[in-house]
PDB file of C-alpha atoms in Angstrom:
ATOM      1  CA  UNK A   1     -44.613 239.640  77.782  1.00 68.00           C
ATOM      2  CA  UNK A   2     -44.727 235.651  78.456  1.00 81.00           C
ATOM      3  CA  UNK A   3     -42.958 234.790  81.378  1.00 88.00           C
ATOM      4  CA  UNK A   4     -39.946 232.695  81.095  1.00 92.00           C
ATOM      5  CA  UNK A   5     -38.824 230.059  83.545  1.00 91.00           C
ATOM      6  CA  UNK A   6     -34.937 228.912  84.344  1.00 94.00           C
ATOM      7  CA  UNK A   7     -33.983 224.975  83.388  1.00 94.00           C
ATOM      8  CA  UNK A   8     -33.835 224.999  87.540  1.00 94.00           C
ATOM      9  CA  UNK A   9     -37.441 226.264  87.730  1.00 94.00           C
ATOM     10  CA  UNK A  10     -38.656 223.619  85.058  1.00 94.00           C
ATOM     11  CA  UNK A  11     -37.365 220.892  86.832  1.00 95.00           C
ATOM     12  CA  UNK A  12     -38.352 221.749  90.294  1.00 94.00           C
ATOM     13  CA  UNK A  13     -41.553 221.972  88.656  1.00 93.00           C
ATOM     14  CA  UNK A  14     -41.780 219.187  86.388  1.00 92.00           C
ATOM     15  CA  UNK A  15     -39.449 216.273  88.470  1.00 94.00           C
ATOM     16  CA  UNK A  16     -37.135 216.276  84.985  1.00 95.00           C
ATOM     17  CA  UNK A  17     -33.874 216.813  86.303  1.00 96.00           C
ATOM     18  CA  UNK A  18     -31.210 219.673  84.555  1.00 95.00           C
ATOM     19  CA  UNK A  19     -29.116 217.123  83.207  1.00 96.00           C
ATOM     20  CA  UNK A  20     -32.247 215.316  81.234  1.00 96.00           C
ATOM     21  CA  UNK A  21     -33.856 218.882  80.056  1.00 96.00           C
ATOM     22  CA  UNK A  22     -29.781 219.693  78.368  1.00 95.00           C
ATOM     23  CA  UNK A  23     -30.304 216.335  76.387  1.00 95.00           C
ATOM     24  CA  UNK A  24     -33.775 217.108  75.068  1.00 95.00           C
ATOM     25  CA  UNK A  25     -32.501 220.481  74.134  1.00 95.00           C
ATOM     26  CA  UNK A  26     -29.124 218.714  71.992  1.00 94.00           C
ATOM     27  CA  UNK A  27     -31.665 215.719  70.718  1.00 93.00           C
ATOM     28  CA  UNK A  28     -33.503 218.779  69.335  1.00 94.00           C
ATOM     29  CA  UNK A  29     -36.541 217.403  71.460  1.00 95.00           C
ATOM     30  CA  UNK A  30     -37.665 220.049  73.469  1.00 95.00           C
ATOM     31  CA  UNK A  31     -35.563 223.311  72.993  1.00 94.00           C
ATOM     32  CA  UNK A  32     -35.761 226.490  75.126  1.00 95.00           C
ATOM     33  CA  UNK A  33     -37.541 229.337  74.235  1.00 93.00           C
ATOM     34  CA  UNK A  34     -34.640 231.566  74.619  1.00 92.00           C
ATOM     35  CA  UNK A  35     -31.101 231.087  75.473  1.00 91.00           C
ATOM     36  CA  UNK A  36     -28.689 233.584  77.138  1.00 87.00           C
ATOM     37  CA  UNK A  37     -25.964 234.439  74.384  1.00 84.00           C
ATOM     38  CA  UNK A  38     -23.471 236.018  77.382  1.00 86.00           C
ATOM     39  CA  UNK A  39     -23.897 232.995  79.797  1.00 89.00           C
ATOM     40  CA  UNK A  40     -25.984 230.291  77.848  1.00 87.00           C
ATOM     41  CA  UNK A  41     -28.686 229.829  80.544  1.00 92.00           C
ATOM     42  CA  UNK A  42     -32.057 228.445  79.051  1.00 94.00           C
ATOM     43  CA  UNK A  43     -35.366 229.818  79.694  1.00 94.00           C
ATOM     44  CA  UNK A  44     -38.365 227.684  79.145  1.00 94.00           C
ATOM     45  CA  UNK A  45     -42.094 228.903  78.844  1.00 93.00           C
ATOM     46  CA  UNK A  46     -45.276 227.515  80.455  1.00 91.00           C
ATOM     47  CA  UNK A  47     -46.641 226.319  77.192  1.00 92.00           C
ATOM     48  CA  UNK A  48     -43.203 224.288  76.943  1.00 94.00           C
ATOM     49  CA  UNK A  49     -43.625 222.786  80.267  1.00 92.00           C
ATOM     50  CA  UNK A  50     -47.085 221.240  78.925  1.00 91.00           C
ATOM     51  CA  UNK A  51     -44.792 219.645  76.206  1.00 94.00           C
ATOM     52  CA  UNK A  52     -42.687 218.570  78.649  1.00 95.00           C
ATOM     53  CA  UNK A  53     -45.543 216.908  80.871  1.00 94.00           C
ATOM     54  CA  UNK A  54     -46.563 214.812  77.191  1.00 94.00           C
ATOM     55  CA  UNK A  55     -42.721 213.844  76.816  1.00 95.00           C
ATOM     56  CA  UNK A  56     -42.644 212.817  80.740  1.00 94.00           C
ATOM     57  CA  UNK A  57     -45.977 210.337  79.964  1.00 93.00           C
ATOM     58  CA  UNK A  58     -45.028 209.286  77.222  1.00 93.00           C
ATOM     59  CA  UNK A  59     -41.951 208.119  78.576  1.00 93.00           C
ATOM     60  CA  UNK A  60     -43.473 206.931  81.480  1.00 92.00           C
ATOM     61  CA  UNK A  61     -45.186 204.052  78.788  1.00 89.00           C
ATOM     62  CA  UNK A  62     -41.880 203.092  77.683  1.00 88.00           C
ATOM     63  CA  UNK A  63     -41.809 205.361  74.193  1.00 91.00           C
ATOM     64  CA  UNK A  64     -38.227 205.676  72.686  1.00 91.00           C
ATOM     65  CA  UNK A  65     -37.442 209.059  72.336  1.00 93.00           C
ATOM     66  CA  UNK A  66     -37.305 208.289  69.003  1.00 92.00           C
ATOM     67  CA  UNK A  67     -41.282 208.424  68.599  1.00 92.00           C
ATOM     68  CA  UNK A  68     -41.190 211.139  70.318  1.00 94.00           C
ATOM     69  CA  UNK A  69     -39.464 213.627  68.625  1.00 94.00           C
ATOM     70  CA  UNK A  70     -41.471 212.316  65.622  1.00 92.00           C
ATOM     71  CA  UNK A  71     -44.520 212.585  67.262  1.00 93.00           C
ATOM     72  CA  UNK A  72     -43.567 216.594  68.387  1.00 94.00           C
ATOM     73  CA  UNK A  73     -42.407 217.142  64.890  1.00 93.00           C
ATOM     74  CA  UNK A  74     -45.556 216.000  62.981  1.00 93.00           C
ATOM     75  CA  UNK A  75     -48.518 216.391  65.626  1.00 93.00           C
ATOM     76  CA  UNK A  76     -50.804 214.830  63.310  1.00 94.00           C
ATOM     77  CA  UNK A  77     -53.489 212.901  64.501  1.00 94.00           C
ATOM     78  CA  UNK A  78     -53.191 210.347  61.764  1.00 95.00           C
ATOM     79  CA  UNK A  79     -49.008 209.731  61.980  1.00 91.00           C
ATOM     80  CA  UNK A  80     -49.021 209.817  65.967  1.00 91.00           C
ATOM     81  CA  UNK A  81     -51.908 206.594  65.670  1.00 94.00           C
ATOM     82  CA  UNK A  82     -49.761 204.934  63.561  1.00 92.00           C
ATOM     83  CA  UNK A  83     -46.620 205.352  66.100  1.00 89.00           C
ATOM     84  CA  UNK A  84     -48.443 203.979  69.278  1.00 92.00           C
ATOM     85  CA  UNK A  85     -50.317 200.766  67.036  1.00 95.00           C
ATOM     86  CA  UNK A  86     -46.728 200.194  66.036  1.00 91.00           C
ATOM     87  CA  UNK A  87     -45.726 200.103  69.720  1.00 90.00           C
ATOM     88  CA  UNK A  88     -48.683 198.113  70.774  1.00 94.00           C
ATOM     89  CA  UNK A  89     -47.195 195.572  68.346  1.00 95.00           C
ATOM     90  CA  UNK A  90     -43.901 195.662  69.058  1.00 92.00           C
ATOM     91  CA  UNK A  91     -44.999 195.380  73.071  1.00 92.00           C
ATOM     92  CA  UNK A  92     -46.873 192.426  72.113  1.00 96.00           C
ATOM     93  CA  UNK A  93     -43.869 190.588  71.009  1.00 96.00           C
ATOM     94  CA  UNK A  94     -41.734 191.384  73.762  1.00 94.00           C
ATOM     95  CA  UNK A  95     -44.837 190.148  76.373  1.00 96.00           C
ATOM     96  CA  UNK A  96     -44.526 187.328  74.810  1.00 96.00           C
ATOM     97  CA  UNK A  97     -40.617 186.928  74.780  1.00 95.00           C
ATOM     98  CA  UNK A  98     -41.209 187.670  79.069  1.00 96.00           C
ATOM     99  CA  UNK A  99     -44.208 185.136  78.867  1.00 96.00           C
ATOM    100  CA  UNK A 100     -41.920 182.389  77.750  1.00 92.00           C
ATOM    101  CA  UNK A 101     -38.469 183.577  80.163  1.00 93.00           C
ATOM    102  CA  UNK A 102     -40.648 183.528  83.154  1.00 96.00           C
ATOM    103  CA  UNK A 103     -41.899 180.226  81.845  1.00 90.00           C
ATOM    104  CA  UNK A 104     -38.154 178.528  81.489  1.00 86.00           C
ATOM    105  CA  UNK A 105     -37.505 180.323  85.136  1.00 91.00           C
ATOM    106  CA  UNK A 106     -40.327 178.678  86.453  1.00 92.00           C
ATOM    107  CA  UNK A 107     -38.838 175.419  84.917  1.00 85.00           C
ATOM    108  CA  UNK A 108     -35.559 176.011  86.272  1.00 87.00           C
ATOM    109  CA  UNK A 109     -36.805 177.057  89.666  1.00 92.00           C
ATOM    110  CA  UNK A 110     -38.525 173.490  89.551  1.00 88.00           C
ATOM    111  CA  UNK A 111     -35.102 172.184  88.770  1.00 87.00           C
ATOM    112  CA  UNK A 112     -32.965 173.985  91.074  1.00 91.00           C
ATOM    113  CA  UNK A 113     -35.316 172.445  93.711  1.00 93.00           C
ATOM    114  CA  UNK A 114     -35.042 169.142  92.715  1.00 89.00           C
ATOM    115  CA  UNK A 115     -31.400 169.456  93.004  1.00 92.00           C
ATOM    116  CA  UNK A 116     -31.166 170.737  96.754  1.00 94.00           C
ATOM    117  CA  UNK A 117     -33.860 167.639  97.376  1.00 92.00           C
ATOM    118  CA  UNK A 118     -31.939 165.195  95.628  1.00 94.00           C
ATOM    119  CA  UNK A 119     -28.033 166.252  97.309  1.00 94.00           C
ATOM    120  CA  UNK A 120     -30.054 165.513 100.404  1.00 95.00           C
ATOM    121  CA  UNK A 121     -31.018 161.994 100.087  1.00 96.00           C
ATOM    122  CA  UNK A 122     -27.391 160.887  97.964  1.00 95.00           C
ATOM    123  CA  UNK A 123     -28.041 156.559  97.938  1.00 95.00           C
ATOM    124  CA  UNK A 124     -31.310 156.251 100.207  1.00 96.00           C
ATOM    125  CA  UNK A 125     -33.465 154.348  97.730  1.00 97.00           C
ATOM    126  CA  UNK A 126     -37.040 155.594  97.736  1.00 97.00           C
ATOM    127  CA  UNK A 127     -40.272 154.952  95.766  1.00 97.00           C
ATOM    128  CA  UNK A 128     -42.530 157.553  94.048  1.00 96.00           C
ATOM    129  CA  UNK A 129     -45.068 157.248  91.287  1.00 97.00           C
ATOM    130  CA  UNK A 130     -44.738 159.015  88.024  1.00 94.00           C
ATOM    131  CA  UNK A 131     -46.843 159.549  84.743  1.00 94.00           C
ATOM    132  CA  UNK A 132     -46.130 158.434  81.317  1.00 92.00           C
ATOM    133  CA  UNK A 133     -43.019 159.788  79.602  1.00 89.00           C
ATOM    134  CA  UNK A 134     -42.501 160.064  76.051  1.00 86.00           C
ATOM    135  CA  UNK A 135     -39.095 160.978  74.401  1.00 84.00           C
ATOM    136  CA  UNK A 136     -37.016 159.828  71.812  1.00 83.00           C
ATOM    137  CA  UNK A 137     -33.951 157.134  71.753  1.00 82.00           C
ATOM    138  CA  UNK A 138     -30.171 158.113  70.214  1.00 83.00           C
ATOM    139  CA  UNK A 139     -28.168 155.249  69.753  1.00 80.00           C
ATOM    140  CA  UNK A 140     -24.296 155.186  71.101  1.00 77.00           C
ATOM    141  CA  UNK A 141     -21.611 155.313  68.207  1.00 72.00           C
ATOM    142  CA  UNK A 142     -18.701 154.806  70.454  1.00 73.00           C
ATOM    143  CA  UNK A 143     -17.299 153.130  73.249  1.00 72.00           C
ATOM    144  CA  UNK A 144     -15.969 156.399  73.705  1.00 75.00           C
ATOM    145  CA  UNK A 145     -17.663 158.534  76.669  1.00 73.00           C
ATOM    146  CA  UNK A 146     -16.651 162.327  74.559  1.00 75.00           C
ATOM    147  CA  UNK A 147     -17.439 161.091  71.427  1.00 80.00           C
ATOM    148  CA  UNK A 148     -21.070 159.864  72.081  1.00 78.00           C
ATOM    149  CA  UNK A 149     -21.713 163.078  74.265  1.00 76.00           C
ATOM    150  CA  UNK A 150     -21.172 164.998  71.755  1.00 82.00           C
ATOM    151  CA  UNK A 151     -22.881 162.777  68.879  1.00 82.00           C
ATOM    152  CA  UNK A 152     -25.776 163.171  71.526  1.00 79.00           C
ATOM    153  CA  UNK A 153     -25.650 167.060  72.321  1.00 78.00           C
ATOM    154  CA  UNK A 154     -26.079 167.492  67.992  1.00 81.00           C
ATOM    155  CA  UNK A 155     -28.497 164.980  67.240  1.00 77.00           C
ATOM    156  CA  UNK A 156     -30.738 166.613  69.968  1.00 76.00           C
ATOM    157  CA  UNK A 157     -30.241 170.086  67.866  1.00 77.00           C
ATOM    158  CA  UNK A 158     -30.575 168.547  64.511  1.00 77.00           C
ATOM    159  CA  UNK A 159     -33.959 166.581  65.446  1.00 74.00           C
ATOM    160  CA  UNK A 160     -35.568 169.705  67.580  1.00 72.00           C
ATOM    161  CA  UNK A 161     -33.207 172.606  65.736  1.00 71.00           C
ATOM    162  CA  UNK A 162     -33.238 174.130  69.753  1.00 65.00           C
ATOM    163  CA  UNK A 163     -30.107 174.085  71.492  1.00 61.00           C
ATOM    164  CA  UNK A 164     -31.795 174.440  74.447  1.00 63.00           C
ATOM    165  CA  UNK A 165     -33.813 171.562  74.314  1.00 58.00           C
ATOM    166  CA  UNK A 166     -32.037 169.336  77.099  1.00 58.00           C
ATOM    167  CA  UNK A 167     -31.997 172.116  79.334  1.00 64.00           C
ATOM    168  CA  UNK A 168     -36.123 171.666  78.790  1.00 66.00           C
ATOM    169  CA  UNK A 169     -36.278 167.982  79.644  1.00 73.00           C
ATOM    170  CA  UNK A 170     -35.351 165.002  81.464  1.00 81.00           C
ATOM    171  CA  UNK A 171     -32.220 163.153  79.508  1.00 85.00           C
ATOM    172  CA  UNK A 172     -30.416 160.597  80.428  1.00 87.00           C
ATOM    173  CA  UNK A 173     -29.194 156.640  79.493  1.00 88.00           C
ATOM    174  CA  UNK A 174     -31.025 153.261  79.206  1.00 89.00           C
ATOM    175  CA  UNK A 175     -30.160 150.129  79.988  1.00 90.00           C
ATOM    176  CA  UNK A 176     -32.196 147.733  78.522  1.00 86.00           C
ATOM    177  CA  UNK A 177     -34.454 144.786  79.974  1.00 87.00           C
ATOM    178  CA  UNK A 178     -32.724 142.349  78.460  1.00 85.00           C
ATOM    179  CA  UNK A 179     -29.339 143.437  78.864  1.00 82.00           C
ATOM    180  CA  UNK A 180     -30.535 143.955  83.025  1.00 82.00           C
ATOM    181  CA  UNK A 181     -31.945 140.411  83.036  1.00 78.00           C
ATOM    182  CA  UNK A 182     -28.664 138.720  81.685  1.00 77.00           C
ATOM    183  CA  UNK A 183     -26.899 140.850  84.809  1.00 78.00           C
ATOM    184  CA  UNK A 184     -25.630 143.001  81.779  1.00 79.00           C
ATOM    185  CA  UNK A 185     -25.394 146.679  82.337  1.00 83.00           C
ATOM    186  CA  UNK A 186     -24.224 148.347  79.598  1.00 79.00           C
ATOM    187  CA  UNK A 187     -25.205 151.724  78.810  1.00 78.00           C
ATOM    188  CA  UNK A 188     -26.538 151.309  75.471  1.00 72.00           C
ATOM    189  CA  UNK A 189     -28.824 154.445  74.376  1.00 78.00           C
ATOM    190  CA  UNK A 190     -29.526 157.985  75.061  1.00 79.00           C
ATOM    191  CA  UNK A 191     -33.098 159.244  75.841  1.00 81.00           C
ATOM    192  CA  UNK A 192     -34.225 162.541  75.777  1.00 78.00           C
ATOM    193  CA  UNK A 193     -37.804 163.177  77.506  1.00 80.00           C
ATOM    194  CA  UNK A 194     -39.310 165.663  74.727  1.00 72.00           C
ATOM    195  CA  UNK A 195     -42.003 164.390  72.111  1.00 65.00           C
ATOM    196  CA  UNK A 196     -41.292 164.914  68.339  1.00 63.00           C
ATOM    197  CA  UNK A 197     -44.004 163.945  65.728  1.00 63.00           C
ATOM    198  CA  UNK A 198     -43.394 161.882  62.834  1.00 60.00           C
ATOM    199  CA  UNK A 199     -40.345 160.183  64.631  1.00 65.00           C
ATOM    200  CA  UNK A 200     -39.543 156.941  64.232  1.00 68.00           C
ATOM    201  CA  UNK A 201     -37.203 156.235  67.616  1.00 71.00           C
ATOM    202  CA  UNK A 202     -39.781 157.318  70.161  1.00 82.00           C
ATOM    203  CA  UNK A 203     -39.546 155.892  73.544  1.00 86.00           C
ATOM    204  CA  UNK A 204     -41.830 155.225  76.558  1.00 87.00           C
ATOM    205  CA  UNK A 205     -41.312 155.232  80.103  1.00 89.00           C
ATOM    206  CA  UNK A 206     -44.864 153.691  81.649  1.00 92.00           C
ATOM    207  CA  UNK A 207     -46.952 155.149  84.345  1.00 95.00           C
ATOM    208  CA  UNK A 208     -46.787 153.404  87.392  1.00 96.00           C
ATOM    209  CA  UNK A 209     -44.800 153.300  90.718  1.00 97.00           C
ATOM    210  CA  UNK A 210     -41.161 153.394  90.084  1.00 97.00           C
ATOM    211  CA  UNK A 211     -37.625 152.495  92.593  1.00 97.00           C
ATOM    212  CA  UNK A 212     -35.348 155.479  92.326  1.00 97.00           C
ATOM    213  CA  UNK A 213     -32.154 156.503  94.374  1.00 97.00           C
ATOM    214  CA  UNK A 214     -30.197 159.685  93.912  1.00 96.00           C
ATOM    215  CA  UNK A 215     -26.415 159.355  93.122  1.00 95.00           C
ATOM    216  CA  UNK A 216     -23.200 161.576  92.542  1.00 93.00           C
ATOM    217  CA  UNK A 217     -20.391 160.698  90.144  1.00 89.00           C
ATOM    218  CA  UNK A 218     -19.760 160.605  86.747  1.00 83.00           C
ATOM    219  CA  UNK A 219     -19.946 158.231  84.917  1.00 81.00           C
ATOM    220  CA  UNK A 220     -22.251 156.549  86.866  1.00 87.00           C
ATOM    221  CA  UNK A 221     -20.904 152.942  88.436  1.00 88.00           C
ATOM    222  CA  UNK A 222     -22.350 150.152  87.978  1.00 90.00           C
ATOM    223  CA  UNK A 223     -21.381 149.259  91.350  1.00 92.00           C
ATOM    224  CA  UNK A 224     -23.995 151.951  92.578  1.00 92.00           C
ATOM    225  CA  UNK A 225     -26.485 150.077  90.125  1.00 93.00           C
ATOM    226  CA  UNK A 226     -25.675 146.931  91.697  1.00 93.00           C
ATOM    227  CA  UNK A 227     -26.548 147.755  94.966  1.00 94.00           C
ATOM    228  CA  UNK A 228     -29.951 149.627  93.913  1.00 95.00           C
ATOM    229  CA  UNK A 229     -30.795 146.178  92.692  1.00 95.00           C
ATOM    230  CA  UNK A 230     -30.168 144.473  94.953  1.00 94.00           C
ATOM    231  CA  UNK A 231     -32.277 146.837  97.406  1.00 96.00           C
ATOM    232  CA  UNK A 232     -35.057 145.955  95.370  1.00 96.00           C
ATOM    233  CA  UNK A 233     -34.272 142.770  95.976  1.00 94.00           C
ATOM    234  CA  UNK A 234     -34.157 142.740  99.467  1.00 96.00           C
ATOM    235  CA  UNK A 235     -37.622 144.495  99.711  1.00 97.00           C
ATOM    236  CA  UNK A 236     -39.561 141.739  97.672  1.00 96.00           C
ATOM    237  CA  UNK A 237     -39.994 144.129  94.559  1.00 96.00           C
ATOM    238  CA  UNK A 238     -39.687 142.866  90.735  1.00 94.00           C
ATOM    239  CA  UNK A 239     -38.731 144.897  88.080  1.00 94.00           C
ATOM    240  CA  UNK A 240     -40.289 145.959  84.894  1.00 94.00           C
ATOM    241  CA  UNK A 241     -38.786 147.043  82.156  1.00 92.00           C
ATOM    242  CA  UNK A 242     -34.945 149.531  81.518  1.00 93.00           C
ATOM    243  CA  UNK A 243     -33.744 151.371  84.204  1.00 94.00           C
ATOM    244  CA  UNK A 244     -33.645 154.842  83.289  1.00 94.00           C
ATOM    245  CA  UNK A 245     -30.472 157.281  84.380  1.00 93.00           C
ATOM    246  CA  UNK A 246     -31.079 160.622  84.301  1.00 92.00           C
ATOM    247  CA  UNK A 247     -28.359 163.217  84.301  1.00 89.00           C
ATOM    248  CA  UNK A 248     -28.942 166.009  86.776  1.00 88.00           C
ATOM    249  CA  UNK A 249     -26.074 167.992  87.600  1.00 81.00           C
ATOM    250  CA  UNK A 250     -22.937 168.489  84.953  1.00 80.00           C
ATOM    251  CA  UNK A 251     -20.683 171.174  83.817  1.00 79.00           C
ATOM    252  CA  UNK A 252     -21.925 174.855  85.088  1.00 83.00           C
ATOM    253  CA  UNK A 253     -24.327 173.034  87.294  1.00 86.00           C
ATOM    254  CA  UNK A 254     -21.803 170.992  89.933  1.00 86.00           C
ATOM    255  CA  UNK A 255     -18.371 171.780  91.263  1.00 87.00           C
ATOM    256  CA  UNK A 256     -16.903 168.625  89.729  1.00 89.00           C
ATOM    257  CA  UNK A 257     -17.569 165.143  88.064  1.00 86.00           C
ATOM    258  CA  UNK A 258     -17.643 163.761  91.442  1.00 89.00           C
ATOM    259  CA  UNK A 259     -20.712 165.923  92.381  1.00 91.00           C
ATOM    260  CA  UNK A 260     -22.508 165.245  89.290  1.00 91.00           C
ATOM    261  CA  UNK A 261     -26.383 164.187  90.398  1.00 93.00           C
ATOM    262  CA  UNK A 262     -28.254 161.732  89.017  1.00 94.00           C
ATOM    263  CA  UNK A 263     -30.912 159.539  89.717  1.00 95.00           C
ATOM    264  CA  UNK A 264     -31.424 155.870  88.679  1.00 95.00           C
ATOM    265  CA  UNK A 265     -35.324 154.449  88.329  1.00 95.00           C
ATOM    266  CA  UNK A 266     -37.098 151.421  87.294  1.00 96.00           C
ATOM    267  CA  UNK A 267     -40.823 150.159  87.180  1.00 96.00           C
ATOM    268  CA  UNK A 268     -41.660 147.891  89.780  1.00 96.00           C
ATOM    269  CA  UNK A 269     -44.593 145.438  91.347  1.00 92.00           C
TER     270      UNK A 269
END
């Protein structure tokens, strides 16, 4: 007669624990051998607890129990091929999905950093070289600060169809050259730091060594602008070109609109 082994003495044995072994058994996965009709106990068989071992590696690759019980219920060579290529697939995808999260954490790791680096040096102008940008302009529609935010927020969606796209690039405003050389500071466009093909309002910020101070405060004053300039100024630097703000902090990023980073930069020479 084949010996027959208590749930307790399966899972001692195999590391599946009581309550797991009771679910296989309803899931019509793996169902005792025998069950006690006076007290219900279930008795398993060692031929079962090789079953068991397949269902434990099999789960240990991240199978559904799903394929599982179809893989138990067909054991054909054939079907059980098809199952796994099908998960290979469907693994692929996800790697991929992981691939590209670990890629925006990595970006917003970057970010984060930049943050804590920039709250530290709040209006100490500095100078740093940076590559070429590309992006693309959005003209203002409003003199109205909620109106051309939010003009802004769908043009960005309806040109890249990504919501997330300003949380993948540098955006901020421009003032223009010739606007900054007639002491005019008006806030004029939008810029987003993302190249599209085949669009006609693309915009350049030029490699080269650029003035930049940190600020907090939104919007940003042009008081604070003022005396960037006039730092440059005082350290015998000219100017090139707009002056780029770029937002940094904002809602579910700083406390408040007073604590809103940003940083203001311009070519120089």
């Amino acid at each position: 007669m084949e010996k027959l082994f208590t749930i307790s003495e399966i899972s001692k044995i195999s590391g599946v624990s009581a309550h797991t072994l009771r679910y296989y058994d309803k899931a019509n996965i793996l169902k005792p051998k025998k069950r006690d009709e006076n007290n219900g106990y279930r008795y398993y068989t060692s031929g079962q607890l090789g079953v068991l071992e397949i269902i434990v590696h099999l789960r240990s690759l991240e199978f559904p129990l799903e394929f599982i019980k179809e893989h138990l219920d067909k054991l054909d060579y054939n079907y059980t091929l098809g199952l796994i290529e099908k998960r290979i697939s469907e693994n692929k995808i996800e790697i991929e999905k992981l691939m590209e999260i670990e890629k925006n954490l990595k970006i917003q790791k970057k970010y984060f950093t930049g943050l804590l680096k920039a709250d530290k040096i709040v209006n100490k102008p500095f100078l740093e070289d940076y590559d070429e940008m590309k992006g693309i302009l959005v003209e203002k529609i409003s003199e109205k600060e909620e109106e051309n935010r939010m003009y802004f927020f769908n043009k960005i969606n309806e040109i890249f169809g990504d919501r997330n796209s300003r949380r993948k690039a540098s955006v901020g405003l421009i003032i223009n050259k010739n606007n900054l050389e007639n002491r005019n500071l008006k806030k004029d466009k939008f810029v987003i730091f993302r190249e599209k093909k085949s669009y006609e309002n693309t915009y350049i910020l030029e490699k080269g060594r650029y003035a930049c101070v940190y600020g907090k405060g939104a919007p940003i004053k042009e008081e604070s602008i003022k005396l960037f300039l006039k730092w440059i100024e005082d350290n015998n630097y000219e100017t090139i070109g707009d002056i780029f703000l770029e937002f940094m902090g904002g809602p579910g990023i700083s406390k408040n609109r007073e604590s809103f980073l940003h940083m203001t930069r311009i070519k120089i020479k």
